[in-house]
């Protein structure tokens, strides 16, 4: 697998790329992409890192799997390509932003505009086979993305981690809560949101307050 990743991450991740598990993962991904339709496109697998450089990253949002429907995934968690209908979780994210900050519901579900401001939008598993949710789980991606979370916790200070749902909350032990800010809530999926576990979390205004208090520029959500 050709790791197309921003130069700012390479000094920190070079050792990870040379480990046996990653070499096995790379071979698995290469085989999957040659045999099946997989998402996102090969040059978008590491898009989260290419939009949010290491030194600029100040917020981390953790998803689980890329979207597995045609034309949806663009390498950023919860994000879809331009002119693609918004999936239910993204709809609820935008609804909460509207309620929290009064920002009108956007036409585009492409969250590159967030990533370019320093939000690392990372899925725990970076690839998936078309129409087969979870098909690339437990092949090594989780080991890699856990290493990324641990790296950020160790190397940086004052990050805001937004952990939505049970899966994301399992990453809490990887994060030094004395150096970073952890905001948790239910997942924005309808199953969780309709049970009152998502709406009203005000994570977007809370994130901006934390950033301002640290002397950092807030996110334009």
mmCIF file of C-alpha atoms in Angstrom:
data_model
loop_
_atom_site.group_PDB
_atom_site.id
_atom_site.type_symbol
_atom_site.label_atom_id
_atom_site.label_comp_id
_atom_site.label_asym_id
_atom_site.label_seq_id
_atom_site.Cartn_x
_atom_site.Cartn_y
_atom_site.Cartn_z
ATOM 1 C CA UNK A 1 0.000 0.000 0.000
ATOM 2 C CA UNK A 2 1.376 3.373 -0.994
ATOM 3 C CA UNK A 3 0.893 5.520 2.106
ATOM 4 C CA UNK A 4 -0.130 8.890 0.709
ATOM 5 C CA UNK A 5 0.099 10.940 3.888
ATOM 6 C CA UNK A 6 1.087 14.509 4.690
ATOM 7 C CA UNK A 7 4.781 14.990 5.435
ATOM 8 C CA UNK A 8 4.030 16.415 8.891
ATOM 9 C CA UNK A 9 2.881 12.996 10.133
ATOM 10 C CA UNK A 10 5.734 10.912 8.730
ATOM 11 C CA UNK A 11 8.337 11.503 11.496
ATOM 12 C CA UNK A 12 5.805 10.292 14.060
ATOM 13 C CA UNK A 13 4.327 7.379 12.103
ATOM 14 C CA UNK A 14 7.339 6.062 10.206
ATOM 15 C CA UNK A 15 8.003 3.363 12.825
ATOM 16 C CA UNK A 16 4.339 2.315 12.675
ATOM 17 C CA UNK A 17 4.505 1.867 8.900
ATOM 18 C CA UNK A 18 7.465 -0.522 9.269
ATOM 19 C CA UNK A 19 5.839 -2.826 11.838
ATOM 20 C CA UNK A 20 4.791 -6.347 10.840
ATOM 21 C CA UNK A 21 1.090 -5.750 11.487
ATOM 22 C CA UNK A 22 1.074 -2.756 9.143
ATOM 23 C CA UNK A 23 2.833 -4.678 6.405
ATOM 24 C CA UNK A 24 0.188 -7.405 6.712
ATOM 25 C CA UNK A 25 -2.552 -4.764 6.731
ATOM 26 C CA UNK A 26 -1.099 -3.139 3.618
ATOM 27 C CA UNK A 27 -1.136 -6.461 1.785
ATOM 28 C CA UNK A 28 -4.715 -7.141 2.879
ATOM 29 C CA UNK A 29 -5.886 -3.725 1.671
ATOM 30 C CA UNK A 30 -4.037 -4.081 -1.627
ATOM 31 C CA UNK A 31 -5.670 -7.466 -2.248
ATOM 32 C CA UNK A 32 -9.133 -6.220 -1.285
ATOM 33 C CA UNK A 33 -8.917 -3.200 -3.606
ATOM 34 C CA UNK A 34 -7.741 -5.410 -6.473
ATOM 35 C CA UNK A 35 -10.565 -7.954 -6.030
ATOM 36 C CA UNK A 36 -13.508 -5.882 -4.831
ATOM 37 C CA UNK A 37 -14.945 -2.397 -4.877
ATOM 38 C CA UNK A 38 -13.720 -0.720 -1.698
ATOM 39 C CA UNK A 39 -14.110 2.717 -0.150
ATOM 40 C CA UNK A 40 -12.776 5.320 -0.003
ATOM 41 C CA UNK A 41 -10.736 5.597 -3.202
ATOM 42 C CA UNK A 42 -7.152 4.559 -2.680
ATOM 43 C CA UNK A 43 -5.771 8.085 -2.732
ATOM 44 C CA UNK A 44 -8.293 9.120 -0.048
ATOM 45 C CA UNK A 45 -7.502 6.442 2.560
ATOM 46 C CA UNK A 46 -5.353 8.859 4.561
ATOM 47 C CA UNK A 47 -7.331 11.997 3.689
ATOM 48 C CA UNK A 48 -7.933 12.829 7.361
ATOM 49 C CA UNK A 49 -4.190 13.274 7.854
ATOM 50 C CA UNK A 50 -3.691 15.193 4.633
ATOM 51 C CA UNK A 51 -6.285 17.820 5.538
ATOM 52 C CA UNK A 52 -5.337 18.139 9.211
ATOM 53 C CA UNK A 53 -1.557 18.335 9.474
ATOM 54 C CA UNK A 54 0.037 17.151 12.704
ATOM 55 C CA UNK A 55 1.028 20.599 13.927
ATOM 56 C CA UNK A 56 -2.404 22.087 13.128
ATOM 57 C CA UNK A 57 -4.558 19.368 14.707
ATOM 58 C CA UNK A 58 -6.514 20.699 17.685
ATOM 59 C CA UNK A 59 -9.751 18.676 17.652
ATOM 60 C CA UNK A 60 -10.180 14.918 17.116
ATOM 61 C CA UNK A 61 -13.454 13.237 16.138
ATOM 62 C CA UNK A 62 -13.411 9.440 16.026
ATOM 63 C CA UNK A 63 -15.746 7.379 13.860
ATOM 64 C CA UNK A 64 -15.863 3.626 13.383
ATOM 65 C CA UNK A 65 -16.057 2.657 9.695
ATOM 66 C CA UNK A 66 -16.139 4.503 6.358
ATOM 67 C CA UNK A 67 -19.517 4.689 4.624
ATOM 68 C CA UNK A 68 -19.925 1.592 2.449
ATOM 69 C CA UNK A 69 -22.457 2.936 -0.058
ATOM 70 C CA UNK A 70 -21.499 4.072 -3.585
ATOM 71 C CA UNK A 71 -19.947 7.519 -3.799
ATOM 72 C CA UNK A 72 -20.260 8.372 -0.113
ATOM 73 C CA UNK A 73 -16.914 7.974 1.653
ATOM 74 C CA UNK A 74 -14.232 10.603 1.143
ATOM 75 C CA UNK A 75 -11.748 9.526 3.807
ATOM 76 C CA UNK A 76 -13.086 11.703 6.636
ATOM 77 C CA UNK A 77 -15.358 10.259 9.316
ATOM 78 C CA UNK A 78 -19.035 11.287 9.053
ATOM 79 C CA UNK A 79 -18.233 13.216 5.849
ATOM 80 C CA UNK A 80 -19.566 12.562 2.347
ATOM 81 C CA UNK A 81 -18.579 13.807 -1.088
ATOM 82 C CA UNK A 82 -20.154 16.907 -2.592
ATOM 83 C CA UNK A 83 -23.735 16.526 -3.839
ATOM 84 C CA UNK A 84 -24.239 13.244 -1.962
ATOM 85 C CA UNK A 85 -27.358 12.939 0.240
ATOM 86 C CA UNK A 86 -26.530 13.313 3.913
ATOM 87 C CA UNK A 87 -26.571 10.064 5.925
ATOM 88 C CA UNK A 88 -28.717 10.039 9.087
ATOM 89 C CA UNK A 89 -25.832 10.584 11.529
ATOM 90 C CA UNK A 90 -24.567 13.582 9.581
ATOM 91 C CA UNK A 91 -28.068 15.026 9.467
ATOM 92 C CA UNK A 92 -28.228 14.864 13.255
ATOM 93 C CA UNK A 93 -24.776 16.421 13.592
ATOM 94 C CA UNK A 94 -25.880 19.381 11.492
ATOM 95 C CA UNK A 95 -29.156 19.664 13.433
ATOM 96 C CA UNK A 96 -27.250 19.860 16.712
ATOM 97 C CA UNK A 97 -24.922 22.529 15.301
ATOM 98 C CA UNK A 98 -27.960 24.515 14.189
ATOM 99 C CA UNK A 99 -29.537 24.254 17.653
ATOM 100 C CA UNK A 100 -26.266 24.887 19.477
ATOM 101 C CA UNK A 101 -24.816 27.736 17.447
ATOM 102 C CA UNK A 102 -27.643 28.957 15.216
ATOM 103 C CA UNK A 103 -25.714 28.030 12.081
ATOM 104 C CA UNK A 104 -28.138 27.184 9.236
ATOM 105 C CA UNK A 105 -28.217 23.586 8.032
ATOM 106 C CA UNK A 106 -25.601 23.340 5.216
ATOM 107 C CA UNK A 107 -26.123 22.069 1.685
ATOM 108 C CA UNK A 108 -22.813 20.202 1.555
ATOM 109 C CA UNK A 109 -21.977 17.199 3.701
ATOM 110 C CA UNK A 110 -18.297 17.427 2.768
ATOM 111 C CA UNK A 111 -16.459 18.080 6.037
ATOM 112 C CA UNK A 112 -13.141 18.993 4.431
ATOM 113 C CA UNK A 113 -13.919 22.527 5.594
ATOM 114 C CA UNK A 114 -13.656 21.252 9.172
ATOM 115 C CA UNK A 115 -10.555 19.154 8.585
ATOM 116 C CA UNK A 116 -8.735 22.097 7.026
ATOM 117 C CA UNK A 117 -9.215 23.981 10.310
ATOM 118 C CA UNK A 118 -7.401 21.319 12.323
ATOM 119 C CA UNK A 119 -10.082 18.722 13.050
ATOM 120 C CA UNK A 120 -8.761 15.193 12.597
ATOM 121 C CA UNK A 121 -11.805 13.282 11.328
ATOM 122 C CA UNK A 122 -10.540 9.750 11.737
ATOM 123 C CA UNK A 123 -12.329 6.428 11.478
ATOM 124 C CA UNK A 124 -10.948 3.570 13.569
ATOM 125 C CA UNK A 125 -10.992 1.492 10.373
ATOM 126 C CA UNK A 126 -9.896 3.448 7.310
ATOM 127 C CA UNK A 127 -11.247 1.183 4.553
ATOM 128 C CA UNK A 128 -14.289 -0.976 3.850
ATOM 129 C CA UNK A 129 -15.611 -3.300 1.155
ATOM 130 C CA UNK A 130 -18.604 -1.910 -0.746
ATOM 131 C CA UNK A 131 -21.955 -2.660 0.918
ATOM 132 C CA UNK A 132 -20.277 -4.722 3.654
ATOM 133 C CA UNK A 133 -20.101 -2.717 6.861
ATOM 134 C CA UNK A 134 -17.242 -3.748 9.136
ATOM 135 C CA UNK A 135 -15.619 -5.912 6.468
ATOM 136 C CA UNK A 136 -12.141 -4.464 7.087
ATOM 137 C CA UNK A 137 -12.316 -4.449 10.880
ATOM 138 C CA UNK A 138 -9.786 -6.417 12.947
ATOM 139 C CA UNK A 139 -7.259 -6.508 10.112
ATOM 140 C CA UNK A 140 -4.832 -4.033 11.676
ATOM 141 C CA UNK A 141 -6.444 -0.648 11.132
ATOM 142 C CA UNK A 142 -7.523 -0.367 14.768
ATOM 143 C CA UNK A 143 -3.944 -0.974 15.910
ATOM 144 C CA UNK A 144 -2.782 1.835 13.643
ATOM 145 C CA UNK A 145 -5.455 4.362 14.587
ATOM 146 C CA UNK A 146 -5.045 3.576 18.298
ATOM 147 C CA UNK A 147 -1.359 4.361 17.836
ATOM 148 C CA UNK A 148 -2.313 7.678 16.237
ATOM 149 C CA UNK A 149 -4.561 8.580 19.182
ATOM 150 C CA UNK A 150 -1.832 7.648 21.668
ATOM 151 C CA UNK A 151 0.712 9.636 19.685
ATOM 152 C CA UNK A 152 -1.451 12.745 19.711
ATOM 153 C CA UNK A 153 -2.050 12.345 23.437
ATOM 154 C CA UNK A 154 1.679 12.064 24.131
ATOM 155 C CA UNK A 155 3.026 14.666 21.718
ATOM 156 C CA UNK A 156 0.466 17.442 21.993
ATOM 157 C CA UNK A 157 -1.441 19.314 24.704
ATOM 158 C CA UNK A 158 -4.877 20.879 24.877
ATOM 159 C CA UNK A 159 -6.549 18.778 22.209
ATOM 160 C CA UNK A 160 -10.330 18.427 22.276
ATOM 161 C CA UNK A 161 -11.463 14.825 21.744
ATOM 162 C CA UNK A 162 -15.123 14.434 20.758
ATOM 163 C CA UNK A 163 -16.124 10.851 21.517
ATOM 164 C CA UNK A 164 -19.607 10.007 20.279
ATOM 165 C CA UNK A 165 -21.094 6.624 21.139
ATOM 166 C CA UNK A 166 -19.820 3.559 22.928
ATOM 167 C CA UNK A 167 -17.188 2.614 20.375
ATOM 168 C CA UNK A 168 -15.466 6.008 20.470
ATOM 169 C CA UNK A 169 -15.617 6.125 24.266
ATOM 170 C CA UNK A 170 -13.506 2.959 24.379
ATOM 171 C CA UNK A 171 -10.593 5.152 23.251
ATOM 172 C CA UNK A 172 -10.593 7.119 26.522
ATOM 173 C CA UNK A 173 -7.771 5.005 28.091
ATOM 174 C CA UNK A 174 -5.495 6.094 25.212
ATOM 175 C CA UNK A 175 -5.916 9.778 26.079
ATOM 176 C CA UNK A 176 -4.201 11.648 28.914
ATOM 177 C CA UNK A 177 -7.129 13.528 30.443
ATOM 178 C CA UNK A 178 -4.766 15.760 32.421
ATOM 179 C CA UNK A 179 -3.357 17.205 29.184
ATOM 180 C CA UNK A 180 -6.431 17.100 26.958
ATOM 181 C CA UNK A 181 -10.188 17.727 26.983
ATOM 182 C CA UNK A 182 -12.589 14.812 26.452
ATOM 183 C CA UNK A 183 -16.234 15.473 25.582
ATOM 184 C CA UNK A 184 -18.536 12.445 25.366
ATOM 185 C CA UNK A 185 -22.126 11.860 24.336
ATOM 186 C CA UNK A 186 -24.325 9.334 22.608
ATOM 187 C CA UNK A 187 -23.787 8.665 18.920
ATOM 188 C CA UNK A 188 -25.536 10.938 16.402
ATOM 189 C CA UNK A 189 -27.173 7.943 14.733
ATOM 190 C CA UNK A 190 -30.998 7.969 14.910
ATOM 191 C CA UNK A 191 -31.000 4.969 17.259
ATOM 192 C CA UNK A 192 -29.059 6.914 19.870
ATOM 193 C CA UNK A 193 -30.306 10.408 19.055
ATOM 194 C CA UNK A 194 -33.963 9.393 19.293
ATOM 195 C CA UNK A 195 -33.310 8.071 22.797
ATOM 196 C CA UNK A 196 -32.139 11.504 23.908
ATOM 197 C CA UNK A 197 -28.445 10.648 23.970
ATOM 198 C CA UNK A 198 -27.249 13.079 21.275
ATOM 199 C CA UNK A 199 -29.261 16.264 20.961
ATOM 200 C CA UNK A 200 -28.392 19.007 23.411
ATOM 201 C CA UNK A 201 -24.781 17.938 24.019
ATOM 202 C CA UNK A 202 -23.597 21.368 22.772
ATOM 203 C CA UNK A 203 -20.241 19.889 21.865
ATOM 204 C CA UNK A 204 -19.666 22.490 19.187
ATOM 205 C CA UNK A 205 -20.013 25.558 21.388
ATOM 206 C CA UNK A 206 -18.135 23.766 24.186
ATOM 207 C CA UNK A 207 -15.260 22.971 21.831
ATOM 208 C CA UNK A 208 -15.010 26.588 20.742
ATOM 209 C CA UNK A 209 -15.023 27.820 24.344
ATOM 210 C CA UNK A 210 -12.166 25.457 25.191
ATOM 211 C CA UNK A 211 -10.188 26.608 22.164
ATOM 212 C CA UNK A 212 -10.761 30.294 22.935
ATOM 213 C CA UNK A 213 -9.798 29.798 26.580
ATOM 214 C CA UNK A 214 -6.529 28.277 25.378
ATOM 215 C CA UNK A 215 -5.857 31.223 23.079
ATOM 216 C CA UNK A 216 -6.596 29.201 19.936
ATOM 217 C CA UNK A 217 -8.922 30.192 17.124
ATOM 218 C CA UNK A 218 -12.411 28.612 17.312
ATOM 219 C CA UNK A 219 -13.797 26.318 14.639
ATOM 220 C CA UNK A 220 -16.080 27.735 11.976
ATOM 221 C CA UNK A 221 -18.609 24.905 12.064
#
